[in-house]
Coordinates of C-alpha atoms and ligand atoms in Angstrom, one line a residue:
M1 CA 0.9 -13.6 -4.3
R2 CA -2.3 -12.8 -6.0
I3 CA -4.1 -9.4 -5.5
D4 CA -7.7 -8.8 -6.7
I5 CA -8.8 -5.2 -6.7
I6 CA -12.5 -4.4 -6.8
T7 CA -13.2 -0.8 -8.0
V8 CA -15.6 1.3 -9.9
L9 CA -12.7 3.1 -11.5
P10 CA -10.1 0.6 -12.8
E11 CA -8.7 3.1 -15.2
L12 CA -7.6 5.3 -12.2
L13 CA -5.6 2.4 -10.8
K14 CA -4.0 0.5 -13.6
S15 CA -1.0 2.6 -14.6
P16 CA 1.0 2.3 -11.3
F17 CA 1.0 -1.5 -11.9
E18 CA 2.4 -1.0 -15.4
A19 CA 5.7 0.6 -14.5
S20 CA 8.8 0.1 -12.5
I21 CA 9.0 -2.3 -9.5
M22 CA 5.3 -3.4 -9.5
K23 CA 5.6 -4.2 -13.2
R24 CA 8.8 -6.1 -12.8
A25 CA 7.3 -8.1 -9.9
Q26 CA 4.5 -9.3 -12.2
E27 CA 6.9 -10.0 -15.0
K28 CA 9.0 -12.2 -12.7
G29 CA 5.8 -14.1 -11.8
L30 CA 6.1 -13.1 -8.1
V31 CA 2.7 -11.3 -8.0
E32 CA -0.5 -11.4 -10.1
V33 CA -2.8 -8.4 -10.0
F34 CA -6.4 -8.5 -11.3
F35 CA -8.9 -5.6 -11.6
H36 CA -12.6 -6.2 -11.2
N37 CA -15.0 -3.4 -12.4
L38 CA -17.7 -3.3 -9.8
R39 CA -20.0 -1.9 -12.5
D40 CA -20.0 -5.3 -14.1
Y41 CA -21.9 -6.5 -11.1
G42 CA -24.3 -3.5 -10.9
L43 CA -28.0 -3.9 -10.6
G44 CA -30.5 -3.5 -13.4
N45 CA -30.1 -1.8 -16.9
Y46 CA -28.1 1.0 -15.4
K47 CA -25.7 -1.3 -13.6
Q48 CA -26.4 0.6 -10.4
V49 CA -23.7 0.3 -7.7
D50 CA -24.7 3.0 -5.2
D51 CA -27.9 4.5 -3.7
Y52 CA -29.1 7.1 -1.2
Q53 CA -28.4 6.5 2.4
Y54 CA -31.1 5.5 4.8
G55 CA -31.9 8.2 7.3
G56 CA -31.1 10.9 4.8
G57 CA -28.0 13.0 4.3
A58 CA -25.8 14.0 1.4
G59 CA -23.8 11.4 -0.5
M60 CA -24.4 8.0 -1.9
V61 CA -23.5 4.7 -0.4
M62 CA -22.1 1.7 -2.2
M63 CA -24.7 -1.1 -2.2
I64 CA -24.0 -4.6 -0.8
E65 CA -25.4 -6.7 -3.6
P66 CA -22.8 -5.9 -6.4
I67 CA -20.0 -6.2 -3.9
D68 CA -21.3 -9.5 -2.6
E69 CA -21.7 -10.8 -6.1
C70 CA -18.1 -9.9 -7.0
I71 CA -16.5 -11.2 -3.7
S72 CA -18.6 -14.4 -3.7
K73 CA -17.4 -15.2 -7.2
L74 CA -13.8 -14.7 -6.3
K75 CA -14.1 -16.7 -3.0
A76 CA -15.7 -19.6 -5.0
E77 CA -12.5 -19.7 -7.1
R78 CA -9.9 -19.7 -4.2
D79 CA -9.4 -18.9 -0.6
Y80 CA -8.4 -15.4 0.5
D81 CA -6.2 -14.6 3.4
E82 CA -7.4 -11.1 3.6
I83 CA -10.3 -8.9 2.3
I84 CA -9.1 -5.4 2.9
Y85 CA -11.3 -2.3 2.6
L86 CA -9.4 1.0 2.0
T87 CA -11.1 3.7 4.1
P88 CA -10.0 6.8 6.0
D89 CA -11.4 5.4 9.2
G90 CA -9.3 2.2 9.0
K91 CA -6.0 1.5 10.8
T92 CA -3.3 3.7 9.5
L93 CA -0.8 1.9 7.2
N94 CA 2.7 1.5 8.5
Q95 CA 5.7 -0.6 7.6
G96 CA 4.8 -3.3 10.1
I97 CA 1.4 -3.9 8.4
A98 CA 3.1 -3.9 5.0
N99 CA 5.6 -6.5 6.3
E100 CA 2.8 -8.7 7.6
L101 CA 0.8 -8.5 4.4
S102 CA 3.8 -9.3 2.2
L103 CA 3.6 -12.8 3.6
K104 CA 0.0 -13.5 2.5
K105 CA -0.9 -15.5 -0.6
N106 CA -4.3 -14.2 -1.8
M107 CA -5.9 -10.9 -1.0
I108 CA -8.8 -8.7 -2.2
L109 CA -8.6 -4.9 -2.0
L110 CA -11.9 -3.2 -2.0
C111 CA -12.0 0.5 -3.0
G112 CA -14.7 2.7 -1.6
H113 CA -16.3 5.7 -3.2
Y114 CA -18.8 8.4 -2.2
K115 CA -19.7 7.9 1.4
G116 CA -18.3 4.5 1.4
V117 CA -19.8 1.0 1.5
D118 CA -22.9 -0.2 3.3
Q119 CA -21.8 -1.2 6.9
R120 CA -22.9 -4.8 6.2
V121 CA -20.2 -5.2 3.6
R122 CA -17.7 -4.4 6.4
D123 CA -19.4 -6.7 8.9
L124 CA -19.8 -9.7 6.5
F125 CA -16.7 -9.7 4.3
V126 CA -13.9 -7.4 5.3
T127 CA -11.1 -8.8 7.4
R128 CA -9.1 -5.5 7.7
E129 CA -9.7 -1.8 7.2
I130 CA -6.7 0.3 6.2
S131 CA -6.2 4.0 5.8
I132 CA -3.1 5.5 4.2
G133 CA -3.3 8.6 6.3
D134 CA -5.4 11.2 8.0
Y135 CA -6.8 12.9 4.9
V136 CA -9.7 12.1 2.6
L137 CA -9.1 10.9 -1.0
S138 CA -11.9 10.9 -3.6
G139 CA -11.9 7.1 -3.5
G140 CA -9.9 4.1 -2.3
E141 CA -8.1 3.5 -5.6
L142 CA -5.0 5.6 -4.9
A143 CA -4.8 4.2 -1.4
A144 CA -5.0 0.6 -2.9
A145 CA -2.1 1.5 -5.2
V146 CA -0.1 2.8 -2.3
L147 CA -0.8 -0.3 -0.2
A148 CA 0.0 -2.7 -3.0
D149 CA 3.3 -1.0 -3.7
S150 CA 4.3 -1.0 -0.1
I151 CA 3.6 -4.8 0.1
I152 CA 4.9 -5.9 -3.3
R153 CA 8.4 -4.4 -2.9
L154 CA 8.8 -6.6 0.2
I155 CA 8.1 -9.9 -1.5
P156 CA 11.4 -11.8 -1.7
G157 CA 13.0 -11.5 -5.1
V158 CA 11.1 -8.4 -6.2
L159 CA 13.9 -6.0 -5.4
S160 CA 17.1 -7.0 -7.1
D161 CA 19.2 -6.1 -4.1
E162 CA 17.4 -7.9 -1.3
T163 CA 19.2 -5.8 1.4
S164 CA 17.7 -2.6 0.0
A165 CA 14.3 -3.2 1.5
L166 CA 15.9 -4.1 4.8
S167 CA 17.7 -0.7 4.9
D168 CA 14.6 1.3 4.1
S169 CA 13.3 3.9 6.5
F170 CA 11.0 2.4 9.3
Q171 CA 12.2 -1.2 8.8
D172 CA 13.8 -0.9 12.2
N173 CA 11.7 2.0 13.4
L174 CA 14.4 4.4 12.3
L175 CA 14.6 6.8 9.3
A176 CA 17.1 5.9 6.6
P177 CA 20.5 7.8 6.8
E178 CA 21.6 10.5 4.4
V179 CA 23.0 9.2 1.1
Y180 CA 25.4 10.6 -1.4
T181 CA 26.8 9.8 -4.9
R182 CA 29.3 11.4 -7.3
P183 CA 30.8 14.0 -7.3
A184 CA 32.6 14.0 -4.0
E185 CA 32.4 17.8 -3.9
Y186 CA 29.7 20.0 -5.5
K187 CA 29.7 23.8 -5.3
G188 CA 31.8 23.6 -2.1
L189 CA 29.5 20.9 -0.5
K190 CA 31.5 17.8 0.5
V191 CA 30.5 14.2 1.0
P192 CA 31.3 13.2 4.6
D193 CA 34.9 11.9 4.7
I194 CA 33.9 8.7 6.4
L195 CA 31.9 7.6 3.3
L196 CA 35.0 7.9 1.2
S197 CA 37.3 6.1 3.7
G198 CA 36.6 2.5 2.6
D199 CA 36.4 1.5 6.3
F200 CA 33.1 -0.4 6.2
P201 CA 32.6 -1.1 9.9
K202 CA 33.1 2.6 10.6
I203 CA 30.7 3.5 7.7
E204 CA 28.0 1.2 9.1
E205 CA 28.5 2.8 12.5
W206 CA 28.2 6.3 11.0
R207 CA 25.1 5.4 9.1
H208 CA 23.4 4.0 12.2
Q209 CA 24.3 7.1 14.2
N210 CA 23.0 9.3 11.3
S211 CA 19.7 7.4 11.3
V212 CA 19.3 7.8 15.0
E213 CA 20.0 11.6 14.8
R214 CA 17.7 12.1 11.9
T215 CA 14.9 10.1 13.6
K216 CA 15.3 12.1 16.9
E217 CA 15.1 15.4 14.9
R218 CA 12.4 14.5 12.4
R219 CA 10.3 11.8 14.0
P220 CA 10.8 11.6 17.8
D221 CA 7.4 9.8 18.0
L222 CA 9.1 6.7 16.5
F223 CA 11.1 6.2 19.7
E224 CA 7.9 6.2 21.8
N225 CA 7.0 2.6 21.0
Ligands
ADE1 N1 -10.4 6.5 0.9 C1 -10.5 7.8 1.0 N2 -9.5 8.3 1.7 C2 -8.7 7.3 2.1 C3 -7.6 7.2 2.9 N3 -7.0 8.2 3.5 N4 -7.0 5.9 3.1 C4 -7.6 4.9 2.5 N5 -8.7 4.9 1.8 C5 -9.3 6.1 1.6

């Protein structure tokens, strides 16, 4: 997979890709990530990327020309399966969307700022609009990092134990069960006996039951669809 990220603030975005699982995925050659500073495509001596909005009102709007330049350059080099705009008015990210996107080959992530991008960018180039939740961030960069992380860990071979992504919360619309490690008793709090029993079919059954109970209690909405 190749991910191209278009941003006015690459420095805000780089470090999550330089640690842990996202770093390892790149080292293993399973994903390539490239950052494109939109400012490099800005207009005039000041490398302008935003302007006042037509009709008046507070806040700047990201202009179409620099974004067109950057996207057109990338599209001339290869085909893209998706051009995703991160925006609070997009479709809310969930595990199903992450699963679907983990099967793609090339994608562009476009990070918005200020009041967002000129509507014509969305009309002309964007194939999907994704929000990471009902709150507003200062820009799309942190959302792009969240989206990329949720996708990259699902690419086969990225996680060393392939079953561990399958047993994540939400993978089957259930929350993950409680987990424990040593010691077996801590300050009077014991690990459930079943987990020490070595009876693996029973343990699986207990875990499933625990997932169902936790989901009922914490996220009853997950049973609705
Ligand atoms: N940009 C600003 N807020 C955002 C959000 N919640 N999700 C995605 N992109 C954003």
